[in-house]
PDB file of C-alpha atoms in Angstrom:
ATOM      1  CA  UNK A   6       0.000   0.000   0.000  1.00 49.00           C
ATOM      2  CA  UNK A   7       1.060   3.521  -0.718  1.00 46.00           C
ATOM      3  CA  UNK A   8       2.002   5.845   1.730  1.00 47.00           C
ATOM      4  CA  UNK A   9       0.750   8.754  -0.175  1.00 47.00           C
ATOM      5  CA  UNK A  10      -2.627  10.205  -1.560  1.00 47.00           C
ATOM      6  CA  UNK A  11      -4.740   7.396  -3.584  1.00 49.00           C
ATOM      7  CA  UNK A  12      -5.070   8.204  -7.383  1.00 48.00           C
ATOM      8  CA  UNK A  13      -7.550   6.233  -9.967  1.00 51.00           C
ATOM      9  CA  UNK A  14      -5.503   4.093 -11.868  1.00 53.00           C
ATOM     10  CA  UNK A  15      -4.610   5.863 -15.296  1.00 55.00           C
ATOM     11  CA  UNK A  16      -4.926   9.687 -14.036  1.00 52.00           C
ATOM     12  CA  UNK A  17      -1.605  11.609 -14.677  1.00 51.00           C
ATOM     13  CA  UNK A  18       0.343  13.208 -12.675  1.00 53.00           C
ATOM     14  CA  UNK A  19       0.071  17.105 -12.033  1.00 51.00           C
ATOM     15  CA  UNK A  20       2.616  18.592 -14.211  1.00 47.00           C
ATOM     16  CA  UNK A  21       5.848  19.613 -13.125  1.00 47.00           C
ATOM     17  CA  UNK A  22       6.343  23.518 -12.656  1.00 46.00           C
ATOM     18  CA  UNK A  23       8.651  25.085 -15.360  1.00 48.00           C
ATOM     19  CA  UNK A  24      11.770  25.581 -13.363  1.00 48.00           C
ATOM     20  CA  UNK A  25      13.447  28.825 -13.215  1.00 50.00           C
ATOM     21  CA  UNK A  26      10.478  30.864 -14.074  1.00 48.00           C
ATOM     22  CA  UNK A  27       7.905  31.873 -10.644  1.00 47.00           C
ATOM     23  CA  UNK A  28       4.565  30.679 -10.889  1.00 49.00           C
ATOM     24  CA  UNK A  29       2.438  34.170 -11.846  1.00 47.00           C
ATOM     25  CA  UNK A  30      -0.067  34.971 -14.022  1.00 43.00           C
ATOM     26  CA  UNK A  31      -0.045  34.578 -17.480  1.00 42.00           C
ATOM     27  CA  UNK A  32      -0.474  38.288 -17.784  1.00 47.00           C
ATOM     28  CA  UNK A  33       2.062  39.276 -15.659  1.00 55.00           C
ATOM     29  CA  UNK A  34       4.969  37.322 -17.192  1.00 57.00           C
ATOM     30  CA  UNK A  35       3.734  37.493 -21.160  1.00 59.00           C
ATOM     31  CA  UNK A  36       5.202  39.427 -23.794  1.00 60.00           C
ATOM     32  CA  UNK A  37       6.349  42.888 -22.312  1.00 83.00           C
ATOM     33  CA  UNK A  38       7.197  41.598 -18.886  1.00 87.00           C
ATOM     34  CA  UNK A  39      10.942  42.381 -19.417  1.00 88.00           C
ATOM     35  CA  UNK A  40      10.481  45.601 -20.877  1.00 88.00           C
ATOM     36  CA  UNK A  41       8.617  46.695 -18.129  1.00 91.00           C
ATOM     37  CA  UNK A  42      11.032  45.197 -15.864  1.00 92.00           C
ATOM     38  CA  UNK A  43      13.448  47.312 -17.428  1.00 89.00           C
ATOM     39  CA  UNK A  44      12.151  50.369 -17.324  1.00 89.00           C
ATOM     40  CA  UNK A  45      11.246  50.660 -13.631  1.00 91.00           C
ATOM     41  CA  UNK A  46      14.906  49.867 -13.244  1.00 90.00           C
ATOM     42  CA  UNK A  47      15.703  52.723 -15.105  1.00 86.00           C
ATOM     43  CA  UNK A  48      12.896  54.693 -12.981  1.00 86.00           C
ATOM     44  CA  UNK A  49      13.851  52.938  -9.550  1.00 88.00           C
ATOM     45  CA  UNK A  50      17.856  53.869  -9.981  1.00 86.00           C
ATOM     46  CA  UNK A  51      17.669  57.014 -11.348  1.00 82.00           C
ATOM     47  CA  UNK A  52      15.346  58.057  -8.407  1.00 82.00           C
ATOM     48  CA  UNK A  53      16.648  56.240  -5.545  1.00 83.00           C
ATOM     49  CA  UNK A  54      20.086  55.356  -6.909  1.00 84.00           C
ATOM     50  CA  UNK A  55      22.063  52.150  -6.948  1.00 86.00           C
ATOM     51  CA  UNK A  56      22.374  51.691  -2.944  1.00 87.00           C
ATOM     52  CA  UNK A  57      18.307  52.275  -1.937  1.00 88.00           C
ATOM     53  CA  UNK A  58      16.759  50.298  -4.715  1.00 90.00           C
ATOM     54  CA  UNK A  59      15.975  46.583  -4.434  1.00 92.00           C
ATOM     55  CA  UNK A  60      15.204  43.820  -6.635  1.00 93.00           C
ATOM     56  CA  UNK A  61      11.743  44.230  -4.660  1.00 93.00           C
ATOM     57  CA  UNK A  62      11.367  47.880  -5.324  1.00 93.00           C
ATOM     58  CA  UNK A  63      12.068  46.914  -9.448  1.00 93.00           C
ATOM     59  CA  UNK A  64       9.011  43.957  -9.326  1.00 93.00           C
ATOM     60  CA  UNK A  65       6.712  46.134  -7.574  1.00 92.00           C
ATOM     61  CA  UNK A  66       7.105  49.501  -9.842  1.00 92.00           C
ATOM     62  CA  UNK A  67       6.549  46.682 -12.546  1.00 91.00           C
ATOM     63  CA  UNK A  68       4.052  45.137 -11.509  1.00 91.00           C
ATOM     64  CA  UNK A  69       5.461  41.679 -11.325  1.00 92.00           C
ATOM     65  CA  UNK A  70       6.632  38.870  -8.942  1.00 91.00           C
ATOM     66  CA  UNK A  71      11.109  39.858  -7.611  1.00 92.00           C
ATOM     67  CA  UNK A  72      11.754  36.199  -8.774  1.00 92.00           C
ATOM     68  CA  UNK A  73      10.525  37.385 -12.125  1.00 93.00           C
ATOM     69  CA  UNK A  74      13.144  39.978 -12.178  1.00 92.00           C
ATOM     70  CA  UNK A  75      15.936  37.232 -11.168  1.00 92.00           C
ATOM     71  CA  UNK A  76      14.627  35.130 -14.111  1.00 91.00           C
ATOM     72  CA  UNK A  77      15.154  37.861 -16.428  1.00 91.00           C
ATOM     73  CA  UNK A  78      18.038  39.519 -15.457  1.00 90.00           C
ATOM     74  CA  UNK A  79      19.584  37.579 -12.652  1.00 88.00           C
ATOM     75  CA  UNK A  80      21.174  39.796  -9.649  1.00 89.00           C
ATOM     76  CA  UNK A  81      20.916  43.463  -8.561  1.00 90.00           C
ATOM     77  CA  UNK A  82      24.092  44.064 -10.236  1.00 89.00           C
ATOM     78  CA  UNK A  83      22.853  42.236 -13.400  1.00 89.00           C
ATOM     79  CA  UNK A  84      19.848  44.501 -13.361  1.00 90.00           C
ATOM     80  CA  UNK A  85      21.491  47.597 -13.007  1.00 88.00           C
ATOM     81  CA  UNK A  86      24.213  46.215 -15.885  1.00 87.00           C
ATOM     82  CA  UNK A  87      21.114  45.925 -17.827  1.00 87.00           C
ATOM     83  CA  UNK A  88      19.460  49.444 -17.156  1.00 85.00           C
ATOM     84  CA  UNK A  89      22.462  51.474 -17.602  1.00 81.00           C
ATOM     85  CA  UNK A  90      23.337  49.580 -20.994  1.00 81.00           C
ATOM     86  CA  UNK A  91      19.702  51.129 -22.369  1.00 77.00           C
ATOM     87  CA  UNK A  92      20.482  54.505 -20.586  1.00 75.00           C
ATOM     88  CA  UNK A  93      24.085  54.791 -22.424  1.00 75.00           C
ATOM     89  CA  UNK A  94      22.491  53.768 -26.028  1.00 76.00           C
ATOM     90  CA  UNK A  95      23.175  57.020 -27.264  1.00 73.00           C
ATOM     91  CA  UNK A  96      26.831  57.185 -25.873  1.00 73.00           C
ATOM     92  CA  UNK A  97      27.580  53.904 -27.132  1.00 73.00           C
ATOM     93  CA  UNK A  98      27.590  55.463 -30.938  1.00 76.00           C
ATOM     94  CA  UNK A  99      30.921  57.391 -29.942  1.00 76.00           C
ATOM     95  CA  UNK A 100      33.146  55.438 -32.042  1.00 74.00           C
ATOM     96  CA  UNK A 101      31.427  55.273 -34.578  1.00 76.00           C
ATOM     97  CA  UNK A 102      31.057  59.189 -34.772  1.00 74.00           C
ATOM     98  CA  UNK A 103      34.992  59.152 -34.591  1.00 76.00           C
ATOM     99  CA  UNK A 104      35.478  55.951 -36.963  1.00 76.00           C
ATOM    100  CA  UNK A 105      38.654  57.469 -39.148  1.00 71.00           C
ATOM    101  CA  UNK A 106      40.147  60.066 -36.648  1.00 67.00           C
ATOM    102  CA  UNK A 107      41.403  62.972 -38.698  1.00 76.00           C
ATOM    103  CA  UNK A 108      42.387  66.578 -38.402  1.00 81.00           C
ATOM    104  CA  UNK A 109      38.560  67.275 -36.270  1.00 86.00           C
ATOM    105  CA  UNK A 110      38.644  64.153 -34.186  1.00 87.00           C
ATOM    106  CA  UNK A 111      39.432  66.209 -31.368  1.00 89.00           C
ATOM    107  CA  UNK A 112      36.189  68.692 -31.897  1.00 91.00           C
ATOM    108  CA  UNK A 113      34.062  65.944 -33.195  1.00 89.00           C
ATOM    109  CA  UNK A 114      34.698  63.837 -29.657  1.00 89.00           C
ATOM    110  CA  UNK A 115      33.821  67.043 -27.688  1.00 92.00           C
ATOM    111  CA  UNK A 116      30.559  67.694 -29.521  1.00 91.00           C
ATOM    112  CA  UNK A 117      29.124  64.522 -29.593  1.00 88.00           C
ATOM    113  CA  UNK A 118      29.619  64.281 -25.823  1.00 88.00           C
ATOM    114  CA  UNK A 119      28.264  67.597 -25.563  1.00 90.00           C
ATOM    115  CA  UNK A 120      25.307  66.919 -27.683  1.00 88.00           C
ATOM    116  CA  UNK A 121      23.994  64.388 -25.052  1.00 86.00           C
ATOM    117  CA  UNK A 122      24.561  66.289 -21.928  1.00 89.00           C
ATOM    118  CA  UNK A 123      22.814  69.100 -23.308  1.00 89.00           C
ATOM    119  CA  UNK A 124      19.562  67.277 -24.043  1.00 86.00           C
ATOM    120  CA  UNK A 125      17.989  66.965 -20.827  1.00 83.00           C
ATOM    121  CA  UNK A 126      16.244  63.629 -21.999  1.00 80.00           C
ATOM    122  CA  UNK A 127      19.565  61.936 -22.268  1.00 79.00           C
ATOM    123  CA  UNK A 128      20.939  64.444 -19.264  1.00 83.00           C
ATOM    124  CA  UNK A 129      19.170  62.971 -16.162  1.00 78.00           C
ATOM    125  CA  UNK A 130      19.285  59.337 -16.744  1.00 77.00           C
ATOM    126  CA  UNK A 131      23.414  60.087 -17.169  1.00 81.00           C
ATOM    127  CA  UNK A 132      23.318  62.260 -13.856  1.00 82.00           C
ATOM    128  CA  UNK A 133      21.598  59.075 -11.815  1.00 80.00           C
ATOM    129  CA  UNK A 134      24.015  56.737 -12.942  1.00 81.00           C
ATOM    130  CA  UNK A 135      27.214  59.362 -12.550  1.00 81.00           C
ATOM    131  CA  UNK A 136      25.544  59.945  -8.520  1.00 81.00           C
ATOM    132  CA  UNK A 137      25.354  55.733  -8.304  1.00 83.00           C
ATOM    133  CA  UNK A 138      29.091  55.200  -9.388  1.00 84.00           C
ATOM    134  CA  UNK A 139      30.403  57.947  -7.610  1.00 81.00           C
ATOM    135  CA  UNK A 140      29.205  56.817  -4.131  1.00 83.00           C
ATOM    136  CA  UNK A 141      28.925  52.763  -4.795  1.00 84.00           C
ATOM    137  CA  UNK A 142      31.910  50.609  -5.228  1.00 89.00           C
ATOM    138  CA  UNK A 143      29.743  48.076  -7.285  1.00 87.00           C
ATOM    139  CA  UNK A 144      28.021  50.705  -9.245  1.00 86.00           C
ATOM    140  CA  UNK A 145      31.199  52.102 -10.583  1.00 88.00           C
ATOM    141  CA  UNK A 146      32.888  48.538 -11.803  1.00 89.00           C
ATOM    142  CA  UNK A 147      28.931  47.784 -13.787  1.00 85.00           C
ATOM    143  CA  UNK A 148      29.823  51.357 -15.199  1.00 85.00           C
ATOM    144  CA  UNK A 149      33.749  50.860 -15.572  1.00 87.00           C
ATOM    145  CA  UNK A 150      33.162  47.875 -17.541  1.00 84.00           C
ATOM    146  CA  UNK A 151      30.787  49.355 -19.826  1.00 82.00           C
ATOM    147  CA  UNK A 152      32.156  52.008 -20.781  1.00 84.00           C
ATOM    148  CA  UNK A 153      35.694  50.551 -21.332  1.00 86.00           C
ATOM    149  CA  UNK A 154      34.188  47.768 -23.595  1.00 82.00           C
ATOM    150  CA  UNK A 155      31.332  49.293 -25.313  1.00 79.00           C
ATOM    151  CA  UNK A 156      32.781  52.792 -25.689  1.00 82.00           C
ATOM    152  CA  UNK A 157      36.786  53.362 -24.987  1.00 86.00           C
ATOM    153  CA  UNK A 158      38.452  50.401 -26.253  1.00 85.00           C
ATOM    154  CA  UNK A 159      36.532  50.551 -29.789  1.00 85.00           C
ATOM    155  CA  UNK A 160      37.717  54.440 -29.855  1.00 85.00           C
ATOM    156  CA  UNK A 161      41.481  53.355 -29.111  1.00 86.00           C
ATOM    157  CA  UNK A 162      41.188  50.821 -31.955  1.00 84.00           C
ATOM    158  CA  UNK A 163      40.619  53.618 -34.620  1.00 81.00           C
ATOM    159  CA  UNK A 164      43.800  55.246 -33.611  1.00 84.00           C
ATOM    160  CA  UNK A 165      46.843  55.026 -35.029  1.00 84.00           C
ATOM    161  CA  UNK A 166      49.100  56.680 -32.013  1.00 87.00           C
ATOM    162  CA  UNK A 167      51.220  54.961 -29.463  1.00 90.00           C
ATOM    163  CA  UNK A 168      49.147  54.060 -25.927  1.00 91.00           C
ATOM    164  CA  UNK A 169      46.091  54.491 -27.814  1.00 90.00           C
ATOM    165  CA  UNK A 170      43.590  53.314 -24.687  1.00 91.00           C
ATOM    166  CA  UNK A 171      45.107  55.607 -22.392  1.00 93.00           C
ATOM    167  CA  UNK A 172      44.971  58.382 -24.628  1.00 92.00           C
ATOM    168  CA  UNK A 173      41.035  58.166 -24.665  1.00 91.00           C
ATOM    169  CA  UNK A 174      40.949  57.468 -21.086  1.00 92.00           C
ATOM    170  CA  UNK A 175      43.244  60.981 -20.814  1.00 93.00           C
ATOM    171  CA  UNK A 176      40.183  62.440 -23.648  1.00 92.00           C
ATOM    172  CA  UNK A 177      37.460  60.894 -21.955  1.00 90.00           C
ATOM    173  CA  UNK A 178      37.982  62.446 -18.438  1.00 91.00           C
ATOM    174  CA  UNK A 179      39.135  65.417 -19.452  1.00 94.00           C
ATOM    175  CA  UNK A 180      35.209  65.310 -20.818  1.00 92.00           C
ATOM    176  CA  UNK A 181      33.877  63.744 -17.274  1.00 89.00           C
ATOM    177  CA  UNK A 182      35.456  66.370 -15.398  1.00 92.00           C
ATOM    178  CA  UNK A 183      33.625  68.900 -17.029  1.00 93.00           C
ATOM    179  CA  UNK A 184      30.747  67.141 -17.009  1.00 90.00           C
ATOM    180  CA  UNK A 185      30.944  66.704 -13.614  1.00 89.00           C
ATOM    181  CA  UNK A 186      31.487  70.855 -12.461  1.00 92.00           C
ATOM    182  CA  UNK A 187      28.680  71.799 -15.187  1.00 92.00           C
ATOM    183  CA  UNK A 188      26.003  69.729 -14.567  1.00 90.00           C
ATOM    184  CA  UNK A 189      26.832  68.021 -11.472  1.00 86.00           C
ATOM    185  CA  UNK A 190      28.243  70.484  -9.149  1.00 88.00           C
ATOM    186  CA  UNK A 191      27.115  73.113 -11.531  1.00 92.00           C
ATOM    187  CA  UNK A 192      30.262  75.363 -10.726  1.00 95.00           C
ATOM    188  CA  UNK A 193      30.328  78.498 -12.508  1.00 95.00           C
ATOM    189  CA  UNK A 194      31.610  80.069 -15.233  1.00 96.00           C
ATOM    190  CA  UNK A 195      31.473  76.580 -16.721  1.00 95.00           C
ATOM    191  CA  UNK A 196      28.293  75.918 -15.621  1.00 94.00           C
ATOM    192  CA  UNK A 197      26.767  78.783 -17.444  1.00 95.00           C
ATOM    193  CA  UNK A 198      28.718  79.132 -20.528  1.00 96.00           C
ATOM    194  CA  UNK A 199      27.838  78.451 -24.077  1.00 95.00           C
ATOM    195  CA  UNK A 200      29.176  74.987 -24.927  1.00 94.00           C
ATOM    196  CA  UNK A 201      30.627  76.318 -28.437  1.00 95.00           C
ATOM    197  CA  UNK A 202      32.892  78.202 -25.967  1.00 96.00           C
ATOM    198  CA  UNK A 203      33.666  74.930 -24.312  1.00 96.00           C
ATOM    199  CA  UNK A 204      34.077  72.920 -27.331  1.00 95.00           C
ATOM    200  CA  UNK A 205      36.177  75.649 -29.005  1.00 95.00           C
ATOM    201  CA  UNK A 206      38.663  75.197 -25.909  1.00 95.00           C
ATOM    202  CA  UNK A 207      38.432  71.685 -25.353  1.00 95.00           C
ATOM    203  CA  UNK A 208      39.014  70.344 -29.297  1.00 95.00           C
ATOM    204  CA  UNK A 209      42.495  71.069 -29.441  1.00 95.00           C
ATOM    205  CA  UNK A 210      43.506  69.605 -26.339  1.00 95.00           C
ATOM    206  CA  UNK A 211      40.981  66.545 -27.008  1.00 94.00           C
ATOM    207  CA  UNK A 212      43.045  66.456 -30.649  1.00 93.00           C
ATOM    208  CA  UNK A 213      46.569  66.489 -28.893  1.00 93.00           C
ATOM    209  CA  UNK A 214      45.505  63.319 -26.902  1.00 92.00           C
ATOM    210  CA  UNK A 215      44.701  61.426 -30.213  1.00 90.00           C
ATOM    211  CA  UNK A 216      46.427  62.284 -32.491  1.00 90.00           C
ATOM    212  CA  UNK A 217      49.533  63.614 -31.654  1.00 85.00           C
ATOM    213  CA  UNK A 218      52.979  61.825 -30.986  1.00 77.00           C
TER     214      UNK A 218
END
């Protein structure tokens, strides 16, 4: 005799739950469920940065179960990977703006960078993520790694110039610092002043680290 519950002979057994994936609704984890997943990470770390949001906090602006978030996108970290990836779209298109180098590589690199901090669509996303990696060890390496394989090491490979990566590193935070005293601190004069002035300063010394010698 069988020590569990009786069956009638022939009736199958229950099925066996899809591992990996929480048991929810159907509408809850159909089509769109990562996209929405994704975008209240966006919301949740721009407005509570890296440190105060939670998996939790992510599945509830989404509407969705947290281990529906760790079947999409794994771990906190893997999350915020994820959200800052879609946030930096635009920045990611760098090298190909600067694909050839040339006499204006220098100018070209400080306008394009420009052009995004300027629009304050782009603008406040980039400000969340800047606050996260500036005060969260973690934060910074997700947004180290990005932009050093997405961004900085495709630049380096157009250039023909000895110590090409650290030349863009030199380029690039020359950039981030200025970023940083016009829009984060918002220091003047640079805070206020036109950025063709900026630009017009910045190109040459943006073209020395590139190009020259």
């Amino acid at each position: 005799m069988s020590g569990g519950r009786d069956e009638a002979p022939g009736t199958p057994p229950p099925p066996a739950r899809r591992r990996g994936r929480p048991a929810r609704a159907a509408a809850e984890a159909g089509p769109g469920a990562r996209d929405r997943i994704l975008a209240a990470a966006r919301t949740e770390f721009a407005a509570r940065g890296y440190d105060k949001t939670s998996v939790r906090g992510i599945a509830k602006a989404a509407g969705v179960d947290a281990a529906l978030v760790h079947h999409y996108f794994g771990t906190k970290e893997q999350v915020f990977a994820a959200a800052i990836e879609l946030t930096f779209a635009p920045a990611l298109t760098m090298p190909d703006a600067l694909a050839g180098g040339g006499a204006d590589v220098g100018e070209r690199m400080a306008r394009f960078m420009f052009g995004i901090w300027e629009n304050p669509v782009s603008r406040q996303p980039l400000l969340a993520i800047m606050r996260s990696a500036l005060t969260n060890d973690t934060a910074a390496a997700v947004l180290r790694g990005l932009i050093e394989r997405r961004m900085l090491q495709r630049v380096a490979g157009e250039l023909d110039v000895p110590d090409p990566e650290f030349r863009v590193q030199l380029a690039a935070g020359h950039l981030m610092g200025i970023a940083v005293l016009r829009y984060v601190i918002k220091m003047d004069p640079v805070a206020s002043a036109d950025p063709e002035e900026i630009i017009a300063m910045v190109a040459p010394t943006l073209q020395r680290y590139l190009t020259q010698p």
